[in-house]
């Protein structure tokens, strides 16, 4: 038995390496984050684990199963966000921005670093590396009107008091500043679905689609964002990225870019590219 266990422990990493090498060969698929081509994306999770969220046709969560780049480990939502940002020249329009980035994804962090930011703070409620600060998005420890950009990419669905989180992001942004607010939602639901009685990881997995989610947003997500004062700016894949081969890049064309702009005071000049 011990010999079998030893053989298995040697064979498994070798099989994994061979599988990755196979996936990385060929050129059918392309990752715009690391700019490589390969034979297949890796699976993120099993679709059958999300029966309810699948039936609700969740946008921005679980829509693309085989979505992980075998090289840089970007997911479909990471790559899609980069496409939107590049097509809009969103970062080129910012001059030495002050940036607050929650739950920082490596590929977006690299893109932000290219802007030569005047300040770049990476934040997480559960930081896993020294360069990421522990910051609660519902109590952002910075003064009003500080940041040009706050990236909140797939964070709100984890935060129990998301209204407070949105109002804190709004407060911390400069007038004219932009928040990236990607989050999964169902266009089939009019109202966000959440109940404090759904508390265990098993229940959340079954009903919200992921064990650490606390709701499923419905169409009212956008009114919630506007409700704290933001001007909402939604960009559609079909309008902004119609030339993108979604199968080759493995992104979900149903996923809009969700930007929220803190309006300038009345009579103030609006910076180019930051209007709603
Ligand atoms: Zn990649």
PDB file of C-alpha atoms and ligand atoms in Angstrom:
ATOM      1  CA  UNK A   1       0.000   0.000   0.000  1.00  0.00           C
ATOM      2  CA  UNK A   2       2.816   2.369   0.928  1.00  0.00           C
ATOM      3  CA  UNK A   3       4.517   1.641  -2.422  1.00  0.00           C
ATOM      4  CA  UNK A   4       1.298   2.399  -4.310  1.00  0.00           C
ATOM      5  CA  UNK A   5       0.955   5.656  -2.415  1.00  0.00           C
ATOM      6  CA  UNK A   6       4.513   6.639  -3.308  1.00  0.00           C
ATOM      7  CA  UNK A   7       3.979   5.782  -6.987  1.00  0.00           C
ATOM      8  CA  UNK A   8       0.761   7.810  -6.997  1.00  0.00           C
ATOM      9  CA  UNK A   9       2.475  10.829  -5.428  1.00  0.00           C
ATOM     10  CA  UNK A  10       5.136  10.689  -8.173  1.00  0.00           C
ATOM     11  CA  UNK A  11       2.731  10.023 -11.031  1.00  0.00           C
ATOM     12  CA  UNK A  12       0.138  12.701 -10.257  1.00  0.00           C
ATOM     13  CA  UNK A  13       2.434  15.745 -10.674  1.00  0.00           C
ATOM     14  CA  UNK A  14       3.872  14.166 -13.828  1.00  0.00           C
ATOM     15  CA  UNK A  15       0.400  13.630 -15.302  1.00  0.00           C
ATOM     16  CA  UNK A  16      -0.509  17.207 -14.337  1.00  0.00           C
ATOM     17  CA  UNK A  17       2.618  18.540 -16.060  1.00  0.00           C
ATOM     18  CA  UNK A  18       1.933  16.494 -19.184  1.00  0.00           C
ATOM     19  CA  UNK A  19      -1.672  17.707 -19.258  1.00  0.00           C
ATOM     20  CA  UNK A  20      -0.539  21.332 -18.959  1.00  0.00           C
ATOM     21  CA  UNK A  21       2.088  20.859 -21.639  1.00  0.00           C
ATOM     22  CA  UNK A  22      -0.580  19.401 -23.941  1.00  0.00           C
ATOM     23  CA  UNK A  23      -2.978  22.267 -23.202  1.00  0.00           C
ATOM     24  CA  UNK A  24      -0.206  24.749 -23.857  1.00  0.00           C
ATOM     25  CA  UNK A  25       0.606  23.335 -27.285  1.00  0.00           C
ATOM     26  CA  UNK A  26      -1.166  24.339 -30.465  1.00  0.00           C
ATOM     27  CA  UNK A  27      -2.834  27.651 -31.141  1.00  0.00           C
ATOM     28  CA  UNK A  28      -6.610  27.408 -31.148  1.00  0.00           C
ATOM     29  CA  UNK A  29      -7.162  29.628 -28.108  1.00  0.00           C
ATOM     30  CA  UNK A  30      -5.642  32.950 -27.144  1.00  0.00           C
ATOM     31  CA  UNK A  31      -5.147  34.745 -23.830  1.00  0.00           C
ATOM     32  CA  UNK A  32      -5.052  38.526 -24.166  1.00  0.00           C
ATOM     33  CA  UNK A  33      -3.616  38.839 -20.634  1.00  0.00           C
ATOM     34  CA  UNK A  34      -0.329  36.990 -21.291  1.00  0.00           C
ATOM     35  CA  UNK A  35      -0.641  37.146 -25.109  1.00  0.00           C
ATOM     36  CA  UNK A  36      -0.077  33.412 -25.643  1.00  0.00           C
ATOM     37  CA  UNK A  37      -1.931  30.821 -27.670  1.00  0.00           C
ATOM     38  CA  UNK A  38      -2.623  27.229 -26.685  1.00  0.00           C
ATOM     39  CA  UNK A  39      -4.783  24.170 -27.233  1.00  0.00           C
ATOM     40  CA  UNK A  40      -7.358  24.634 -24.452  1.00  0.00           C
ATOM     41  CA  UNK A  41      -8.280  26.643 -21.385  1.00  0.00           C
ATOM     42  CA  UNK A  42      -8.382  24.861 -18.041  1.00  0.00           C
ATOM     43  CA  UNK A  43     -11.661  24.258 -16.194  1.00  0.00           C
ATOM     44  CA  UNK A  44     -12.473  26.527 -13.238  1.00  0.00           C
ATOM     45  CA  UNK A  45     -15.266  24.579 -11.637  1.00  0.00           C
ATOM     46  CA  UNK A  46     -17.747  21.922 -12.536  1.00  0.00           C
ATOM     47  CA  UNK A  47     -20.961  23.335 -13.973  1.00  0.00           C
ATOM     48  CA  UNK A  48     -23.078  20.752 -12.161  1.00  0.00           C
ATOM     49  CA  UNK A  49     -22.084  22.298  -8.854  1.00  0.00           C
ATOM     50  CA  UNK A  50     -24.168  25.380  -9.700  1.00  0.00           C
ATOM     51  CA  UNK A  51     -27.639  24.102 -10.602  1.00  0.00           C
ATOM     52  CA  UNK A  52     -29.566  27.176  -9.447  1.00  0.00           C
ATOM     53  CA  UNK A  53     -27.146  29.817 -10.720  1.00  0.00           C
ATOM     54  CA  UNK A  54     -27.016  27.969 -14.052  1.00  0.00           C
ATOM     55  CA  UNK A  55     -30.798  28.057 -14.337  1.00  0.00           C
ATOM     56  CA  UNK A  56     -30.752  31.786 -13.550  1.00  0.00           C
ATOM     57  CA  UNK A  57     -28.275  32.275 -16.411  1.00  0.00           C
ATOM     58  CA  UNK A  58     -25.830  34.157 -14.206  1.00  0.00           C
ATOM     59  CA  UNK A  59     -23.847  36.777 -16.076  1.00  0.00           C
ATOM     60  CA  UNK A  60     -20.288  37.170 -14.905  1.00  0.00           C
ATOM     61  CA  UNK A  61     -20.143  34.044 -12.789  1.00  0.00           C
ATOM     62  CA  UNK A  62     -20.010  30.475 -13.976  1.00  0.00           C
ATOM     63  CA  UNK A  63     -21.043  31.276 -17.539  1.00  0.00           C
ATOM     64  CA  UNK A  64     -17.761  30.013 -18.960  1.00  0.00           C
ATOM     65  CA  UNK A  65     -16.551  26.796 -17.341  1.00  0.00           C
ATOM     66  CA  UNK A  66     -13.290  26.121 -19.203  1.00  0.00           C
ATOM     67  CA  UNK A  67     -11.906  29.602 -18.692  1.00  0.00           C
ATOM     68  CA  UNK A  68      -8.538  29.513 -16.901  1.00  0.00           C
ATOM     69  CA  UNK A  69      -5.417  30.366 -18.897  1.00  0.00           C
ATOM     70  CA  UNK A  70      -2.880  27.531 -18.495  1.00  0.00           C
ATOM     71  CA  UNK A  71      -0.025  30.078 -18.461  1.00  0.00           C
ATOM     72  CA  UNK A  72      -1.051  33.135 -16.430  1.00  0.00           C
ATOM     73  CA  UNK A  73      -4.159  31.647 -14.754  1.00  0.00           C
ATOM     74  CA  UNK A  74      -6.334  34.581 -15.780  1.00  0.00           C
ATOM     75  CA  UNK A  75     -10.048  33.779 -15.911  1.00  0.00           C
ATOM     76  CA  UNK A  76     -12.608  34.790 -18.530  1.00  0.00           C
ATOM     77  CA  UNK A  77     -13.752  37.751 -16.459  1.00  0.00           C
ATOM     78  CA  UNK A  78     -10.153  39.000 -16.033  1.00  0.00           C
ATOM     79  CA  UNK A  79      -9.476  38.827 -19.762  1.00  0.00           C
ATOM     80  CA  UNK A  80     -12.806  40.386 -20.658  1.00  0.00           C
ATOM     81  CA  UNK A  81     -12.195  43.284 -18.287  1.00  0.00           C
ATOM     82  CA  UNK A  82      -8.761  43.889 -19.847  1.00  0.00           C
ATOM     83  CA  UNK A  83     -10.351  43.918 -23.312  1.00  0.00           C
ATOM     84  CA  UNK A  84     -12.866  46.556 -22.244  1.00  0.00           C
ATOM     85  CA  UNK A  85     -10.207  48.683 -20.539  1.00  0.00           C
ATOM     86  CA  UNK A  86      -7.898  48.559 -23.557  1.00  0.00           C
ATOM     87  CA  UNK A  87     -10.651  49.258 -26.080  1.00  0.00           C
ATOM     88  CA  UNK A  88     -11.840  52.289 -24.074  1.00  0.00           C
ATOM     89  CA  UNK A  89      -8.239  53.478 -23.476  1.00  0.00           C
ATOM     90  CA  UNK A  90      -9.501  53.900 -19.940  1.00  0.00           C
ATOM     91  CA  UNK A  91      -6.095  53.920 -18.260  1.00  0.00           C
ATOM     92  CA  UNK A  92      -4.337  55.976 -20.940  1.00  0.00           C
ATOM     93  CA  UNK A  93      -6.756  58.781 -20.125  1.00  0.00           C
ATOM     94  CA  UNK A  94      -5.544  58.870 -16.516  1.00  0.00           C
ATOM     95  CA  UNK A  95      -2.537  60.988 -15.622  1.00  0.00           C
ATOM     96  CA  UNK A  96      -0.556  59.406 -12.773  1.00  0.00           C
ATOM     97  CA  UNK A  97      -3.743  58.165 -11.091  1.00  0.00           C
ATOM     98  CA  UNK A  98      -4.290  57.313  -7.450  1.00  0.00           C
ATOM     99  CA  UNK A  99      -5.668  53.765  -7.471  1.00  0.00           C
ATOM    100  CA  UNK A 100      -7.327  51.570  -4.862  1.00  0.00           C
ATOM    101  CA  UNK A 101      -7.661  47.953  -6.030  1.00  0.00           C
ATOM    102  CA  UNK A 102      -9.730  45.455  -4.024  1.00  0.00           C
ATOM    103  CA  UNK A 103      -9.060  41.706  -4.294  1.00  0.00           C
ATOM    104  CA  UNK A 104      -6.288  42.499  -6.798  1.00  0.00           C
ATOM    105  CA  UNK A 105      -6.029  40.160  -9.774  1.00  0.00           C
ATOM    106  CA  UNK A 106      -2.405  39.872 -11.017  1.00  0.00           C
ATOM    107  CA  UNK A 107      -3.233  40.673 -14.655  1.00  0.00           C
ATOM    108  CA  UNK A 108      -5.197  43.822 -13.762  1.00  0.00           C
ATOM    109  CA  UNK A 109      -2.529  44.820 -11.227  1.00  0.00           C
ATOM    110  CA  UNK A 110       0.090  44.620 -13.999  1.00  0.00           C
ATOM    111  CA  UNK A 111      -2.075  46.816 -16.228  1.00  0.00           C
ATOM    112  CA  UNK A 112      -2.537  49.385 -13.471  1.00  0.00           C
ATOM    113  CA  UNK A 113       1.221  49.422 -12.760  1.00  0.00           C
ATOM    114  CA  UNK A 114       1.799  50.397 -16.431  1.00  0.00           C
ATOM    115  CA  UNK A 115      -0.087  53.673 -15.792  1.00  0.00           C
ATOM    116  CA  UNK A 116       2.776  54.783 -13.521  1.00  0.00           C
ATOM    117  CA  UNK A 117       0.271  55.561 -10.766  1.00  0.00           C
ATOM    118  CA  UNK A 118       0.981  58.284  -8.225  1.00  0.00           C
ATOM    119  CA  UNK A 119      -0.392  55.865  -5.640  1.00  0.00           C
ATOM    120  CA  UNK A 120      -1.407  52.223  -5.945  1.00  0.00           C
ATOM    121  CA  UNK A 121      -2.951  50.474  -2.957  1.00  0.00           C
ATOM    122  CA  UNK A 122      -3.866  46.803  -3.197  1.00  0.00           C
ATOM    123  CA  UNK A 123      -6.500  45.825  -0.646  1.00  0.00           C
ATOM    124  CA  UNK A 124      -8.305  42.746   0.566  1.00  0.00           C
ATOM    125  CA  UNK A 125     -10.372  41.760   3.598  1.00  0.00           C
ATOM    126  CA  UNK A 126      -8.278  38.570   3.754  1.00  0.00           C
ATOM    127  CA  UNK A 127      -4.866  39.555   2.316  1.00  0.00           C
ATOM    128  CA  UNK A 128      -2.634  36.667   1.290  1.00  0.00           C
ATOM    129  CA  UNK A 129       0.575  38.547   0.556  1.00  0.00           C
ATOM    130  CA  UNK A 130       2.615  41.320   2.181  1.00  0.00           C
ATOM    131  CA  UNK A 131       1.957  43.896  -0.558  1.00  0.00           C
ATOM    132  CA  UNK A 132      -1.826  43.635  -0.069  1.00  0.00           C
ATOM    133  CA  UNK A 133      -3.253  45.677   2.833  1.00  0.00           C
ATOM    134  CA  UNK A 134      -6.085  44.453   5.002  1.00  0.00           C
ATOM    135  CA  UNK A 135      -8.900  46.879   4.231  1.00  0.00           C
ATOM    136  CA  UNK A 136     -12.627  46.523   4.870  1.00  0.00           C
ATOM    137  CA  UNK A 137     -14.474  47.938   1.864  1.00  0.00           C
ATOM    138  CA  UNK A 138     -17.306  49.028   4.162  1.00  0.00           C
ATOM    139  CA  UNK A 139     -14.867  51.205   6.136  1.00  0.00           C
ATOM    140  CA  UNK A 140     -12.198  52.498   3.740  1.00  0.00           C
ATOM    141  CA  UNK A 141      -9.441  54.126   5.834  1.00  0.00           C
ATOM    142  CA  UNK A 142      -8.791  57.099   3.528  1.00  0.00           C
ATOM    143  CA  UNK A 143     -10.106  60.615   3.299  1.00  0.00           C
ATOM    144  CA  UNK A 144     -12.859  61.708   0.908  1.00  0.00           C
ATOM    145  CA  UNK A 145     -12.100  62.401  -2.762  1.00  0.00           C
ATOM    146  CA  UNK A 146      -8.688  60.657  -2.807  1.00  0.00           C
ATOM    147  CA  UNK A 147      -8.703  58.134  -5.671  1.00  0.00           C
ATOM    148  CA  UNK A 148      -9.038  58.431  -9.443  1.00  0.00           C
ATOM    149  CA  UNK A 149      -9.835  54.733  -9.825  1.00  0.00           C
ATOM    150  CA  UNK A 150     -11.252  52.118  -7.463  1.00  0.00           C
ATOM    151  CA  UNK A 151     -11.314  48.579  -8.852  1.00  0.00           C
ATOM    152  CA  UNK A 152     -13.955  46.368  -7.222  1.00  0.00           C
ATOM    153  CA  UNK A 153     -13.929  43.395  -9.525  1.00  0.00           C
ATOM    154  CA  UNK A 154     -16.138  40.546  -8.291  1.00  0.00           C
ATOM    155  CA  UNK A 155     -16.144  41.720  -4.684  1.00  0.00           C
ATOM    156  CA  UNK A 156     -19.644  43.073  -3.934  1.00  0.00           C
ATOM    157  CA  UNK A 157     -21.259  39.632  -4.063  1.00  0.00           C
ATOM    158  CA  UNK A 158     -19.129  38.668  -1.043  1.00  0.00           C
ATOM    159  CA  UNK A 159     -19.911  41.719   1.114  1.00  0.00           C
ATOM    160  CA  UNK A 160     -22.903  41.523   3.502  1.00  0.00           C
ATOM    161  CA  UNK A 161     -23.403  45.323   3.641  1.00  0.00           C
ATOM    162  CA  UNK A 162     -22.922  46.113  -0.035  1.00  0.00           C
ATOM    163  CA  UNK A 163     -24.785  49.444   0.257  1.00  0.00           C
ATOM    164  CA  UNK A 164     -22.144  50.633   2.732  1.00  0.00           C
ATOM    165  CA  UNK A 165     -19.387  49.320   0.449  1.00  0.00           C
ATOM    166  CA  UNK A 166     -20.780  51.284  -2.510  1.00  0.00           C
ATOM    167  CA  UNK A 167     -21.134  54.466  -0.451  1.00  0.00           C
ATOM    168  CA  UNK A 168     -17.555  54.090   0.818  1.00  0.00           C
ATOM    169  CA  UNK A 169     -16.202  53.619  -2.712  1.00  0.00           C
ATOM    170  CA  UNK A 170     -18.160  56.700  -3.755  1.00  0.00           C
ATOM    171  CA  UNK A 171     -16.785  58.725  -0.850  1.00  0.00           C
ATOM    172  CA  UNK A 172     -13.168  57.714  -1.496  1.00  0.00           C
ATOM    173  CA  UNK A 173     -13.323  58.599  -5.219  1.00  0.00           C
ATOM    174  CA  UNK A 174     -12.472  62.039  -6.527  1.00  0.00           C
ATOM    175  CA  UNK A 175     -15.260  63.795  -8.440  1.00  0.00           C
ATOM    176  CA  UNK A 176     -14.886  62.467 -11.981  1.00  0.00           C
ATOM    177  CA  UNK A 177     -13.218  59.315 -10.616  1.00  0.00           C
ATOM    178  CA  UNK A 178     -14.226  55.865 -11.855  1.00  0.00           C
ATOM    179  CA  UNK A 179     -15.108  52.630 -10.075  1.00  0.00           C
ATOM    180  CA  UNK A 180     -14.988  49.269 -11.861  1.00  0.00           C
ATOM    181  CA  UNK A 181     -17.872  47.302 -10.344  1.00  0.00           C
ATOM    182  CA  UNK A 182     -17.995  43.934 -12.138  1.00  0.00           C
ATOM    183  CA  UNK A 183     -20.177  41.492 -10.234  1.00  0.00           C
ATOM    184  CA  UNK A 184     -22.249  38.458 -11.232  1.00  0.00           C
ATOM    185  CA  UNK A 185     -25.978  39.027 -11.637  1.00  0.00           C
ATOM    186  CA  UNK A 186     -29.026  37.459 -13.217  1.00  0.00           C
ATOM    187  CA  UNK A 187     -30.953  39.494 -15.777  1.00  0.00           C
ATOM    188  CA  UNK A 188     -33.858  37.086 -15.148  1.00  0.00           C
ATOM    189  CA  UNK A 189     -34.296  38.394 -11.585  1.00  0.00           C
ATOM    190  CA  UNK A 190     -35.924  41.787 -11.073  1.00  0.00           C
ATOM    191  CA  UNK A 191     -34.849  41.895  -7.448  1.00  0.00           C
ATOM    192  CA  UNK A 192     -31.666  40.789  -5.745  1.00  0.00           C
ATOM    193  CA  UNK A 193     -32.082  37.509  -3.932  1.00  0.00           C
ATOM    194  CA  UNK A 194     -30.601  37.269  -0.440  1.00  0.00           C
ATOM    195  CA  UNK A 195     -31.698  35.966   2.910  1.00  0.00           C
ATOM    196  CA  UNK A 196     -29.778  36.027   6.216  1.00  0.00           C
ATOM    197  CA  UNK A 197     -31.116  32.551   6.948  1.00  0.00           C
ATOM    198  CA  UNK A 198     -28.929  31.204   4.148  1.00  0.00           C
ATOM    199  CA  UNK A 199     -25.818  31.063   6.260  1.00  0.00           C
ATOM    200  CA  UNK A 200     -23.902  27.824   5.766  1.00  0.00           C
ATOM    201  CA  UNK A 201     -21.367  27.304   2.999  1.00  0.00           C
ATOM    202  CA  UNK A 202     -23.416  24.409   1.662  1.00  0.00           C
ATOM    203  CA  UNK A 203     -26.593  26.514   1.451  1.00  0.00           C
ATOM    204  CA  UNK A 204     -24.756  29.419  -0.154  1.00  0.00           C
ATOM    205  CA  UNK A 205     -23.157  27.126  -2.711  1.00  0.00           C
ATOM    206  CA  UNK A 206     -26.525  25.643  -3.599  1.00  0.00           C
ATOM    207  CA  UNK A 207     -28.553  28.883  -3.631  1.00  0.00           C
ATOM    208  CA  UNK A 208     -26.034  31.598  -4.549  1.00  0.00           C
ATOM    209  CA  UNK A 209     -23.692  29.481  -6.685  1.00  0.00           C
ATOM    210  CA  UNK A 210     -20.599  29.885  -4.516  1.00  0.00           C
ATOM    211  CA  UNK A 211     -19.943  29.128  -0.865  1.00  0.00           C
ATOM    212  CA  UNK A 212     -18.691  32.632  -0.043  1.00  0.00           C
ATOM    213  CA  UNK A 213     -21.338  34.631  -1.917  1.00  0.00           C
ATOM    214  CA  UNK A 214     -24.049  36.330   0.119  1.00  0.00           C
ATOM    215  CA  UNK A 215     -26.593  37.145  -2.624  1.00  0.00           C
ATOM    216  CA  UNK A 216     -27.546  36.839  -6.257  1.00  0.00           C
ATOM    217  CA  UNK A 217     -27.956  40.267  -7.784  1.00  0.00           C
ATOM    218  CA  UNK A 218     -30.901  40.950 -10.050  1.00  0.00           C
ATOM    219  CA  UNK A 219     -31.591  43.819 -12.427  1.00  0.00           C
ATOM    220  CA  UNK A 220     -31.850  46.173  -9.433  1.00  0.00           C
ATOM    221  CA  UNK A 221     -28.045  45.997  -9.111  1.00  0.00           C
ATOM    222  CA  UNK A 222     -27.804  49.024 -11.374  1.00  0.00           C
ATOM    223  CA  UNK A 223     -30.328  51.073  -9.389  1.00  0.00           C
ATOM    224  CA  UNK A 224     -28.368  50.205  -6.246  1.00  0.00           C
ATOM    225  CA  UNK A 225     -25.208  51.622  -7.800  1.00  0.00           C
ATOM    226  CA  UNK A 226     -26.982  54.784  -8.937  1.00  0.00           C
ATOM    227  CA  UNK A 227     -28.670  55.035  -5.542  1.00  0.00           C
ATOM    228  CA  UNK A 228     -25.469  56.154  -3.804  1.00  0.00           C
ATOM    229  CA  UNK A 229     -24.943  58.963  -6.324  1.00  0.00           C
ATOM    230  CA  UNK A 230     -22.945  57.287  -9.093  1.00  0.00           C
ATOM    231  CA  UNK A 231     -23.529  57.913 -12.764  1.00  0.00           C
ATOM    232  CA  UNK A 232     -23.721  54.425 -14.252  1.00  0.00           C
ATOM    233  CA  UNK A 233     -21.876  53.626 -17.453  1.00  0.00           C
ATOM    234  CA  UNK A 234     -22.479  50.168 -18.967  1.00  0.00           C
ATOM    235  CA  UNK A 235     -20.545  49.078 -21.998  1.00  0.00           C
ATOM    236  CA  UNK A 236     -21.879  46.174 -24.046  1.00  0.00           C
ATOM    237  CA  UNK A 237     -19.630  43.573 -25.611  1.00  0.00           C
ATOM    238  CA  UNK A 238     -21.734  43.645 -28.792  1.00  0.00           C
ATOM    239  CA  UNK A 239     -21.146  47.382 -29.201  1.00  0.00           C
ATOM    240  CA  UNK A 240     -17.580  47.783 -27.965  1.00  0.00           C
ATOM    241  CA  UNK A 241     -15.982  44.432 -28.832  1.00  0.00           C
ATOM    242  CA  UNK A 242     -17.949  43.119 -31.840  1.00  0.00           C
ATOM    243  CA  UNK A 243     -14.740  41.979 -33.570  1.00  0.00           C
ATOM    244  CA  UNK A 244     -13.644  39.709 -30.696  1.00  0.00           C
ATOM    245  CA  UNK A 245     -13.878  35.958 -31.318  1.00  0.00           C
ATOM    246  CA  UNK A 246     -15.472  34.965 -28.009  1.00  0.00           C
ATOM    247  CA  UNK A 247     -14.712  31.247 -28.447  1.00  0.00           C
ATOM    248  CA  UNK A 248     -11.044  31.807 -29.206  1.00  0.00           C
ATOM    249  CA  UNK A 249     -10.679  34.171 -26.238  1.00  0.00           C
ATOM    250  CA  UNK A 250     -13.121  32.267 -24.052  1.00  0.00           C
ATOM    251  CA  UNK A 251     -15.093  35.244 -22.746  1.00  0.00           C
ATOM    252  CA  UNK A 252     -18.812  35.677 -22.119  1.00  0.00           C
ATOM    253  CA  UNK A 253     -20.328  38.250 -24.522  1.00  0.00           C
ATOM    254  CA  UNK A 254     -23.290  38.660 -22.163  1.00  0.00           C
ATOM    255  CA  UNK A 255     -20.998  40.266 -19.590  1.00  0.00           C
ATOM    256  CA  UNK A 256     -21.140  44.073 -19.773  1.00  0.00           C
ATOM    257  CA  UNK A 257     -18.495  46.370 -18.382  1.00  0.00           C
ATOM    258  CA  UNK A 258     -19.961  48.077 -15.316  1.00  0.00           C
ATOM    259  CA  UNK A 259     -18.384  51.450 -14.617  1.00  0.00           C
ATOM    260  CA  UNK A 260     -19.606  53.924 -12.014  1.00  0.00           C
ATOM    261  CA  UNK A 261     -18.503  57.549 -12.216  1.00  0.00           C
ATOM    262  CA  UNK A 262     -18.624  59.993  -9.326  1.00  0.00           C
ATOM    263  CA  UNK A 263     -20.174  63.075 -10.883  1.00  0.00           C
ATOM    264  CA  UNK A 264     -18.276  66.329 -10.990  1.00  0.00           C
ATOM    265  CA  UNK A 265     -19.746  69.199  -8.974  1.00  0.00           C
ATOM    266  CA  UNK A 266     -22.112  71.367 -10.965  1.00  0.00           C
ATOM    267  CA  UNK A 267     -20.217  73.885 -13.142  1.00  0.00           C
ATOM    268  CA  UNK A 268     -16.920  71.935 -12.841  1.00  0.00           C
ATOM    269  CA  UNK A 269     -15.074  70.829 -15.977  1.00  0.00           C
ATOM    270  CA  UNK A 270     -15.449  67.094 -16.680  1.00  0.00           C
ATOM    271  CA  UNK A 271     -12.205  65.244 -17.609  1.00  0.00           C
ATOM    272  CA  UNK A 272     -12.272  63.607 -21.045  1.00  0.00           C
ATOM    273  CA  UNK A 273     -13.198  59.934 -20.909  1.00  0.00           C
ATOM    274  CA  UNK A 274     -14.769  60.072 -17.460  1.00  0.00           C
ATOM    275  CA  UNK A 275     -18.272  61.123 -18.404  1.00  0.00           C
ATOM    276  CA  UNK A 276     -21.209  58.818 -17.919  1.00  0.00           C
TER     277      UNK A 276
HETATM  278 ZN1  LIG B   1      -2.740  33.999 -20.044  1.00  0.00          ZN
END
